[in-house]
Each structure stands twice: as structure tokens, then as C-alpha cells.
Amino acid sequence: MTIIVTGGAGFIGSNFIYYMLDKHEDYRIICVDKLTYAGNLSTLERALNDERFRFVKADICDRTAVNKLFEEEKPDIVVNFAAESHVDRSIENPDIFLQTNIIGTAVLMDACRKYGIKRFHQVSTDEVYGDLPLDRPDLFFTEETPIHTSSPYSSSKASADLLVQAYNRTYGLPITISRCSNNYGPYHFPEKLIPLMIANALNDKPLPVYGKGENVRDWLYVEDHCKAIDLIIHNGKDGEVYNIGGHNEKTNIEIVKIICKELSKPESLITYVKDRAGHDLRYAIDPAKIHKELGWLPETKFEDGIKKTIKWYLENRSWWQEIISGEYQNYYEKMYGNR
Ligand code: NAD
Ligand code: DAU
């Protein structure tokens, strides 16, 4: 089995590559990544020493490069993680989100049509469903919840989902889509809530909480997401959407306080800053379908997952310190300087 994993030098893609190499001894994995600011080759260090693994630096929007790779590798499955993934950046500059997240997905699917494929899997997000009110804890996103997006990021992901479904219906391309809630774990880029708060707390810097910190996210340990995708690409039904989430809702302020406690840092580091424009209030996934049809359940409890994650950031300081010492400094100043 040959699997092309796009965006594998990023957070979830790299965790997926390690999960698959460990689980399936006879699989060959080819990672295609443009190595944007969010992609890091050092993340794939262990994989690069594995003869079952190949890394190709390419942009998924580059049709010539994508076609050449498909011709060489004749993949059985493509799992598309490659994306611009940060909501705040999409508010600053939507254009690259439309390019990579929509056009890039179409280029990959065109190659799948041209060279043949057993399955194209699109890694989507719960953000395509918009948000839920804070005062209705009884409501959850199901696969039937209408698409209703808030940010340029979520709109670009929703557009890609619609294209993927159109390629399935019009051309018969075998596809699946997964829509997962917020992930956390190793190799999470420090612009996102959990790693940003860990890195800032360790550096005794202010912890910038947007608005009142009341927004709710449904956190899932990244390995549980990888397990779900592995199940879907092997056993999921052609044309289907699967929601992935672990009924683990927390407000942002709860998360930040847990991180302070785990690191023995004072809550006085918490600073309330200007809210995100169009900020989604609450995400909450109903994972009943993937549980019923594929037997998936999250295995890592948040209390354990957050401890493991913090331990990873403590033991891998050079990984994130290198990131935050470079171009990230300009990003941080731009986003948080006058907030
Ligand atoms: P990430 O930003 O950490 O990684 C994205 C990777 O894609 C990077 O390695 C980057 O270099 C690569 N990339 C970007 N543009 C590319 C292009 N044009 N061609 C090739 N490679 C390109 O993102 P992540 O958090 O790992 O998210 C991965 C996927 O999962 C995304 O599609 C995202 O929408 C989805 N998702 C993320 C979460 C989450 O909580 N992080 C939850 C649900 C779904
Ligand atoms: O739900 C899945 C989505 O989760 C993925 O599709 C996205 O790719 C991923 O980035 C994530 O989106 P969020 O916007 O939920 O994640 P983020 O880590 O940026 O923010 C989480 C919450 O924390 C959100 O309510 C905004 C808030 N926040 C974030 C940052 C970076 C802060 O309060 N302060 C911050 O500095």
C-alpha cells in the first residue's frame, strides 16, 4: 500500500505519518509538503531515516509537480492534510487560504482522476459547521448540520469539502471526508492556543486570552484523530462524511488555567486582549456515526493528554524555541503587539 500524505511536515500530518509507519509495517508513505512557515522538516527527522518513507517538497497547487509525483508513485490512497490552518492568519490574508485549501485540493483530485486511486481522503474541520450558542449545551454538530462558516479559513475548508463531494458525484472519485474538532499534542505549531500558552508560560510572558475567554472548543488528543483517519481510509464508506470529536468541551480560560497549574505558573500572567473578529462561540462534535459504523472512540483522556503534551514541550524545547526565535517574532508583534 502506498499512501501520499500532503502537509505531513505540519502538526497533525506528521503525527499521522508516525502513527502509520508504526502501525503498518508494509506501507510506503510519501509526504508532500511545501514547507510553509508551518511545515518543519525537523519534525520528520525519525521518518526521514525510514526506508519506507519519502519526502517531496512541493506545493499541492503545482499541477506539474503533483502529476509527476502521481506518475512516479501510483499511490493507492491520498490523505490531504495540506492547508493554511490558522484562523487569525486567514483574517489578515485570506488569499493564500483560497489557493491552498481550495485550488490545491482540486489539483490533487484531478491527479487522482488521471492516475486512478482507491481513496482520496479530505481532512476537514468541525469549523465548516459554524458555531453553536454557549447557552445550549444540548446542541452538537452532526454530519447533517448545515455548512455555515464564519472565517475565511473555515469558508475555504467548506469550499474544499463541497468540491470533494462534487468530484465524488460527478466523476465517481472515491472519497471520504473527516471533520474533526480541535487537536492538541506534540509538534503543534506555537501560534495555536495550547502550544502558544505553554511556550509563553515557560518564558514568563503574558498569556493573551481573546475576549472573556468564554469560547468553547472540543479538544481531542492528536493520536486519536490519527486513529480515526486510519479507520476511515480503510473501512469508511465511499462518499461519506465522518465527524471526529471526544465530548471534551472546555472554555479557553479553563485551558489556560490548567496550563498555568501544570507548569506552576501564576494566573497573573493571563491577559485579556481584543477578541478575534467573527469569533466562533462553541464547537461540539457528535461522534456517534464513526463510533457506530467504525467502532472509533477517543482513548486519551484530556487530563492525561495535556500532561503528555506539556511534557513533550518541556523535553523538546529546541523544536519550538527555534520556531519562535525566527519569523514568528514578527508575526507575534503584528498579531499581539497592539491588541
Ligand atoms: P499545520 O498548519 O500545522 O500544517 C499544515 C501543513 O501543510 C504544513 O506542513 C505546511 O507546510 C503544509 N502546506 C501548507 N500549504 C501547502 C501547500 N500549498 N502545498 C503543500 N503543503 C502545504 O496544520 P494542522 O493543524 O496539522 O492541520 C492539518 C489539517 O487538519 C488541515 O487541513 C486542517 O484544516 C485540519 N484540521 C486541523 C485541526 C486542528 O486542530 N489543528 C482540526 C481539524 C482539522
Ligand atoms: O476546530 C478545529 C480547528 O481548530 C481547526 O480547523 C483549525 O485549523 C485549528 O487552528 C483550530 O482552530 P481554532 O481557531 O479553534 O484554534 P486556535 O488555537 O487558534 O484557538 C483556539 C481558541 O483559543 C479560540 O477560541 C481562540 C482562542 N485563542 C487563540 C489564540 C491563538 C486565544 O484566546 N488566544 C490566542 O492567543
Coordinates of C-alpha atoms in Angstrom, one line a residue, residues 5 8-25 27 29 31 40-50 52-53 81 186-187 222-223 226-227 230 312 319:
V5 CA 0.2 12.3 2.8
G8 CA 2.9 15.9 6.6
A9 CA 5.5 18.3 7.9
G10 CA 2.8 20.1 9.9
F11 CA 1.2 19.2 13.2
I12 CA -1.4 16.5 12.5
G13 CA 0.1 15.2 9.3
S14 CA 3.4 14.4 11.0
N15 CA 1.7 12.7 13.9
F16 CA -0.3 10.7 11.2
I17 CA 2.9 9.7 9.4
Y18 CA 4.4 8.4 12.6
Y19 CA 1.2 6.6 13.6
M20 CA 1.0 4.9 10.2
L21 CA 4.7 3.9 10.0
D22 CA 4.4 2.4 13.5
K23 CA 1.1 0.6 12.8
H24 CA 1.5 -0.7 9.2
E25 CA 5.0 -2.3 8.7
Y27 CA 3.1 0.6 4.0
I29 CA 4.4 6.7 2.9
C31 CA 4.9 13.1 2.3
N40 CA 9.2 21.8 9.6
L41 CA 11.4 19.2 8.2
S42 CA 13.0 18.5 11.7
T43 CA 9.6 17.3 12.7
L44 CA 10.0 14.4 10.3
E45 CA 13.6 13.5 11.4
R46 CA 12.8 10.0 12.5
A47 CA 10.7 9.2 9.4
L48 CA 13.5 10.5 7.1
N49 CA 15.7 7.6 8.4
D50 CA 13.0 5.1 7.5
R52 CA 9.5 3.2 3.8
F53 CA 9.3 7.0 3.8
F81 CA -3.8 17.5 5.4
P186 CA 3.3 17.1 20.0
Y187 CA 4.5 19.2 17.1
V222 CA -3.9 14.2 18.1
E223 CA -3.2 10.4 18.1
C226 CA -4.9 9.8 13.5
K227 CA -6.5 6.5 14.6
D230 CA -6.7 5.2 9.7
W312 CA 6.7 16.9 25.2
W319 CA 11.9 22.4 18.4

